[in-house]
Amino acid sequence: MPWKMTPENIAVLMKAMHGAPYGWGNFNFYNDCSAEVRSLLMPFGIYLPRHSSAQVEAAGRVVDLSHKNPQMRIDYLTRYGKAFTTLVYIPGHIMLYIGNTTMNGQVVPMTYQNIWGLRPNHANSRSIIGEAVFLPLLRFYPENPELISLAGKVLFKLGYIE
């Protein structure tokens, strides 16, 4: 019998999963991004395919914001995202929108994801995160403005689980 999908029950699972190491393709039995989202939602009876691009397409309704600029994408998610049931897809990566928070006086969307890292403008390195994290979706990251925002990727789709 699936769990009832409530913010409290999701929080129980996220608390247990948060901080778990990243495992590309489930290396060493650790989750990558799509396995993390799949593992988080499965106890609620929500079955998602294994690959991130298939996961967003499996959602009940998909909104493609690829033609919008990063700030417009962030604004749309902040306004129309549904906490815990909106998937955010970029090429090769997926995350779960969990609601909004206020940072430096601005409302920004928060995500839960298992991520290897963020790329800087020059592709010869990466800032490693390497675990399941709560991460705001920002146009740029003040700690390192050279990091490319996940909202700035060529594709950006929202999948609403209905």
PDB file of C-alpha atoms in Angstrom:
ATOM      1  CA  MET A   1       0.000   0.000   0.000  1.00  0.00           C
ATOM      2  CA  PRO A   2       1.549   3.340  -1.008  1.00  0.00           C
ATOM      3  CA  TRP A   3       2.138   6.076   1.516  1.00  0.00           C
ATOM      4  CA  LYS A   4      -0.192   9.058   1.422  1.00  0.00           C
ATOM      5  CA  MET A   5       1.622  11.866  -0.388  1.00  0.00           C
ATOM      6  CA  THR A   6       1.843  14.651   2.169  1.00  0.00           C
ATOM      7  CA  PRO A   7       4.586  17.234   2.740  1.00  0.00           C
ATOM      8  CA  GLU A   8       5.285  15.548   6.080  1.00  0.00           C
ATOM      9  CA  ASN A   9       5.777  12.099   4.525  1.00  0.00           C
ATOM     10  CA  ILE A  10       7.939  13.501   1.732  1.00  0.00           C
ATOM     11  CA  ALA A  11      10.017  15.313   4.358  1.00  0.00           C
ATOM     12  CA  VAL A  12      10.601  12.012   6.191  1.00  0.00           C
ATOM     13  CA  LEU A  13      12.034  10.464   3.024  1.00  0.00           C
ATOM     14  CA  MET A  14      14.051  13.532   2.026  1.00  0.00           C
ATOM     15  CA  LYS A  15      15.585  13.706   5.479  1.00  0.00           C
ATOM     16  CA  ALA A  16      16.702  10.083   5.154  1.00  0.00           C
ATOM     17  CA  MET A  17      18.009  10.534   1.580  1.00  0.00           C
ATOM     18  CA  HIS A  18      19.575  14.008   1.897  1.00  0.00           C
ATOM     19  CA  GLY A  19      23.360  13.936   1.837  1.00  0.00           C
ATOM     20  CA  ALA A  20      23.621  10.495   0.240  1.00  0.00           C
ATOM     21  CA  PRO A  21      26.552  10.314  -2.206  1.00  0.00           C
ATOM     22  CA  TYR A  22      26.007  10.671  -5.943  1.00  0.00           C
ATOM     23  CA  GLY A  23      26.417   7.484  -7.965  1.00  0.00           C
ATOM     24  CA  TRP A  24      26.292   7.899 -11.742  1.00  0.00           C
ATOM     25  CA  GLY A  25      24.156   5.079 -13.121  1.00  0.00           C
ATOM     26  CA  ASN A  26      23.730   3.893  -9.508  1.00  0.00           C
ATOM     27  CA  PHE A  27      27.469   3.233  -9.144  1.00  0.00           C
ATOM     28  CA  ASN A  28      28.143   1.512  -5.800  1.00  0.00           C
ATOM     29  CA  PHE A  29      24.355   1.429  -5.234  1.00  0.00           C
ATOM     30  CA  TYR A  30      24.183   5.217  -4.819  1.00  0.00           C
ATOM     31  CA  ASN A  31      21.551   7.208  -6.718  1.00  0.00           C
ATOM     32  CA  ASP A  32      22.122   9.540  -9.609  1.00  0.00           C
ATOM     33  CA  CYS A  33      19.576  12.302 -10.302  1.00  0.00           C
ATOM     34  CA  SER A  34      16.895  10.176 -11.959  1.00  0.00           C
ATOM     35  CA  ALA A  35      17.214   7.315  -9.479  1.00  0.00           C
ATOM     36  CA  GLU A  36      16.940   9.816  -6.609  1.00  0.00           C
ATOM     37  CA  VAL A  37      13.675  11.287  -7.912  1.00  0.00           C
ATOM     38  CA  ARG A  38      12.352   7.833  -8.746  1.00  0.00           C
ATOM     39  CA  SER A  39      13.252   6.467  -5.286  1.00  0.00           C
ATOM     40  CA  LEU A  40      11.708   9.482  -3.570  1.00  0.00           C
ATOM     41  CA  LEU A  41       8.345   9.233  -5.340  1.00  0.00           C
ATOM     42  CA  MET A  42       7.940   5.453  -5.609  1.00  0.00           C
ATOM     43  CA  PRO A  43       6.757   4.954  -1.977  1.00  0.00           C
ATOM     44  CA  PHE A  44       3.783   7.178  -2.873  1.00  0.00           C
ATOM     45  CA  GLY A  45       2.794   4.916  -5.747  1.00  0.00           C
ATOM     46  CA  ILE A  46       4.283   7.217  -8.383  1.00  0.00           C
ATOM     47  CA  TYR A  47       6.263   5.116 -10.818  1.00  0.00           C
ATOM     48  CA  LEU A  48       8.729   6.960 -13.029  1.00  0.00           C
ATOM     49  CA  PRO A  49      10.965   5.528 -15.750  1.00  0.00           C
ATOM     50  CA  ARG A  50      14.695   5.271 -15.062  1.00  0.00           C
ATOM     51  CA  HIS A  51      15.990   7.987 -17.436  1.00  0.00           C
ATOM     52  CA  SER A  52      15.561  11.708 -16.720  1.00  0.00           C
ATOM     53  CA  SER A  53      14.186  12.598 -20.170  1.00  0.00           C
ATOM     54  CA  ALA A  54      11.616   9.795 -19.921  1.00  0.00           C
ATOM     55  CA  GLN A  55      10.656  10.886 -16.397  1.00  0.00           C
ATOM     56  CA  VAL A  56       9.605  14.384 -17.423  1.00  0.00           C
ATOM     57  CA  GLU A  57       7.669  13.016 -20.394  1.00  0.00           C
ATOM     58  CA  ALA A  58       5.885  10.517 -18.097  1.00  0.00           C
ATOM     59  CA  ALA A  59       4.449  13.376 -16.040  1.00  0.00           C
ATOM     60  CA  GLY A  60       0.803  14.173 -16.704  1.00  0.00           C
ATOM     61  CA  ARG A  61       1.501  17.595 -18.230  1.00  0.00           C
ATOM     62  CA  VAL A  62       4.744  18.993 -19.654  1.00  0.00           C
ATOM     63  CA  VAL A  63       5.539  22.679 -20.119  1.00  0.00           C
ATOM     64  CA  ASP A  64       8.538  23.382 -22.347  1.00  0.00           C
ATOM     65  CA  LEU A  65      10.230  26.636 -21.346  1.00  0.00           C
ATOM     66  CA  SER A  66      13.302  26.099 -23.529  1.00  0.00           C
ATOM     67  CA  HIS A  67      12.474  29.215 -25.580  1.00  0.00           C
ATOM     68  CA  LYS A  68      12.510  31.424 -22.456  1.00  0.00           C
ATOM     69  CA  ASN A  69      15.586  33.022 -20.891  1.00  0.00           C
ATOM     70  CA  PRO A  70      16.865  31.743 -17.501  1.00  0.00           C
ATOM     71  CA  GLN A  71      15.150  34.456 -15.445  1.00  0.00           C
ATOM     72  CA  MET A  72      11.809  33.854 -17.162  1.00  0.00           C
ATOM     73  CA  ARG A  73      12.148  30.122 -16.471  1.00  0.00           C
ATOM     74  CA  ILE A  74      12.876  30.762 -12.795  1.00  0.00           C
ATOM     75  CA  ASP A  75       9.974  33.214 -12.532  1.00  0.00           C
ATOM     76  CA  TYR A  76       7.587  30.720 -14.162  1.00  0.00           C
ATOM     77  CA  LEU A  77       8.634  27.939 -11.792  1.00  0.00           C
ATOM     78  CA  THR A  78       8.312  30.246  -8.785  1.00  0.00           C
ATOM     79  CA  ARG A  79       4.806  31.249  -9.825  1.00  0.00           C
ATOM     80  CA  TYR A  80       3.378  28.053 -11.336  1.00  0.00           C
ATOM     81  CA  GLY A  81       5.414  25.249  -9.801  1.00  0.00           C
ATOM     82  CA  LYS A  82       3.551  22.812  -7.567  1.00  0.00           C
ATOM     83  CA  ALA A  83       5.669  21.807  -4.590  1.00  0.00           C
ATOM     84  CA  PHE A  84       6.673  18.123  -4.547  1.00  0.00           C
ATOM     85  CA  THR A  85       4.877  17.312  -7.827  1.00  0.00           C
ATOM     86  CA  THR A  86       6.801  19.386 -10.385  1.00  0.00           C
ATOM     87  CA  LEU A  87       9.802  17.820 -12.081  1.00  0.00           C
ATOM     88  CA  VAL A  88      12.428  20.116 -13.603  1.00  0.00           C
ATOM     89  CA  TYR A  89      14.295  18.632 -16.558  1.00  0.00           C
ATOM     90  CA  ILE A  90      17.433  19.871 -18.303  1.00  0.00           C
ATOM     91  CA  PRO A  91      19.521  17.710 -20.652  1.00  0.00           C
ATOM     92  CA  GLY A  92      20.884  14.779 -18.665  1.00  0.00           C
ATOM     93  CA  HIS A  93      19.498  15.929 -15.328  1.00  0.00           C
ATOM     94  CA  ILE A  94      16.257  16.046 -13.358  1.00  0.00           C
ATOM     95  CA  MET A  95      15.262  17.569 -10.032  1.00  0.00           C
ATOM     96  CA  LEU A  96      12.140  17.992  -7.923  1.00  0.00           C
ATOM     97  CA  TYR A  97      10.727  21.447  -7.212  1.00  0.00           C
ATOM     98  CA  ILE A  98       9.884  21.582  -3.496  1.00  0.00           C
ATOM     99  CA  GLY A  99       8.567  25.134  -3.108  1.00  0.00           C
ATOM    100  CA  ASN A 100       9.889  28.667  -2.767  1.00  0.00           C
ATOM    101  CA  THR A 101      12.133  30.360  -0.258  1.00  0.00           C
ATOM    102  CA  THR A 102      13.359  33.917   0.231  1.00  0.00           C
ATOM    103  CA  MET A 103      17.024  34.712  -0.329  1.00  0.00           C
ATOM    104  CA  ASN A 104      18.377  38.255  -0.113  1.00  0.00           C
ATOM    105  CA  GLY A 105      14.833  39.618  -0.264  1.00  0.00           C
ATOM    106  CA  GLN A 106      13.883  37.663  -3.403  1.00  0.00           C
ATOM    107  CA  VAL A 107      11.553  34.685  -3.723  1.00  0.00           C
ATOM    108  CA  VAL A 108      13.401  31.815  -5.426  1.00  0.00           C
ATOM    109  CA  PRO A 109      12.469  28.217  -6.247  1.00  0.00           C
ATOM    110  CA  MET A 110      14.026  25.434  -4.184  1.00  0.00           C
ATOM    111  CA  THR A 111      14.826  22.005  -5.555  1.00  0.00           C
ATOM    112  CA  TYR A 112      15.778  18.620  -4.211  1.00  0.00           C
ATOM    113  CA  GLN A 113      18.230  16.713  -6.388  1.00  0.00           C
ATOM    114  CA  ASN A 114      21.187  14.390  -6.427  1.00  0.00           C
ATOM    115  CA  ILE A 115      23.801  16.169  -8.504  1.00  0.00           C
ATOM    116  CA  TRP A 116      27.425  15.597  -9.412  1.00  0.00           C
ATOM    117  CA  GLY A 117      28.277  19.273  -9.824  1.00  0.00           C
ATOM    118  CA  LEU A 118      27.930  22.600 -11.600  1.00  0.00           C
ATOM    119  CA  ARG A 119      30.011  23.682 -14.577  1.00  0.00           C
ATOM    120  CA  PRO A 120      31.723  27.043 -14.870  1.00  0.00           C
ATOM    121  CA  ASN A 121      31.586  29.083 -18.085  1.00  0.00           C
ATOM    122  CA  HIS A 122      34.809  27.408 -19.207  1.00  0.00           C
ATOM    123  CA  ALA A 123      34.166  23.678 -19.506  1.00  0.00           C
ATOM    124  CA  ASN A 124      37.587  22.513 -18.299  1.00  0.00           C
ATOM    125  CA  SER A 125      36.486  22.003 -14.693  1.00  0.00           C
ATOM    126  CA  ARG A 126      33.485  21.473 -12.473  1.00  0.00           C
ATOM    127  CA  SER A 127      32.438  22.492  -8.972  1.00  0.00           C
ATOM    128  CA  ILE A 128      31.711  19.158  -7.341  1.00  0.00           C
ATOM    129  CA  ILE A 129      28.666  18.739  -5.110  1.00  0.00           C
ATOM    130  CA  GLY A 130      28.410  14.950  -5.354  1.00  0.00           C
ATOM    131  CA  GLU A 131      25.360  14.269  -3.197  1.00  0.00           C
ATOM    132  CA  ALA A 132      21.636  14.710  -2.671  1.00  0.00           C
ATOM    133  CA  VAL A 133      21.024  18.356  -1.814  1.00  0.00           C
ATOM    134  CA  PHE A 134      18.457  21.084  -1.406  1.00  0.00           C
ATOM    135  CA  LEU A 135      19.547  23.688  -3.954  1.00  0.00           C
ATOM    136  CA  PRO A 136      17.933  26.969  -4.988  1.00  0.00           C
ATOM    137  CA  LEU A 137      17.498  27.452  -8.713  1.00  0.00           C
ATOM    138  CA  LEU A 138      19.219  30.778  -9.302  1.00  0.00           C
ATOM    139  CA  ARG A 139      20.241  32.756 -12.375  1.00  0.00           C
ATOM    140  CA  PHE A 140      23.785  32.744 -10.968  1.00  0.00           C
ATOM    141  CA  TYR A 141      25.380  31.593  -7.732  1.00  0.00           C
ATOM    142  CA  PRO A 142      26.910  34.429  -5.682  1.00  0.00           C
ATOM    143  CA  GLU A 143      29.573  32.101  -4.267  1.00  0.00           C
ATOM    144  CA  ASN A 144      30.931  31.657  -7.800  1.00  0.00           C
ATOM    145  CA  PRO A 145      29.255  33.772 -10.513  1.00  0.00           C
ATOM    146  CA  GLU A 146      31.126  31.798 -13.206  1.00  0.00           C
ATOM    147  CA  LEU A 147      29.013  28.699 -12.545  1.00  0.00           C
ATOM    148  CA  ILE A 148      26.411  28.053 -15.234  1.00  0.00           C
ATOM    149  CA  SER A 149      22.889  28.110 -13.848  1.00  0.00           C
ATOM    150  CA  LEU A 150      20.869  24.948 -14.290  1.00  0.00           C
ATOM    151  CA  ALA A 151      18.124  27.289 -15.515  1.00  0.00           C
ATOM    152  CA  GLY A 152      20.402  28.360 -18.365  1.00  0.00           C
ATOM    153  CA  LYS A 153      20.675  25.034 -20.172  1.00  0.00           C
ATOM    154  CA  VAL A 154      19.496  24.701 -23.785  1.00  0.00           C
ATOM    155  CA  LEU A 155      16.430  22.630 -22.788  1.00  0.00           C
ATOM    156  CA  PHE A 156      14.261  23.361 -19.766  1.00  0.00           C
ATOM    157  CA  LYS A 157      11.014  21.484 -19.191  1.00  0.00           C
ATOM    158  CA  LEU A 158       8.628  21.204 -16.274  1.00  0.00           C
ATOM    159  CA  GLY A 159       6.666  18.011 -15.749  1.00  0.00           C
ATOM    160  CA  TYR A 160       3.589  18.223 -13.559  1.00  0.00           C
ATOM    161  CA  ILE A 161       2.750  14.917 -11.881  1.00  0.00           C
ATOM    162  CA  GLU A 162      -1.036  14.793 -11.870  1.00  0.00           C
TER     163      GLU A 162
END
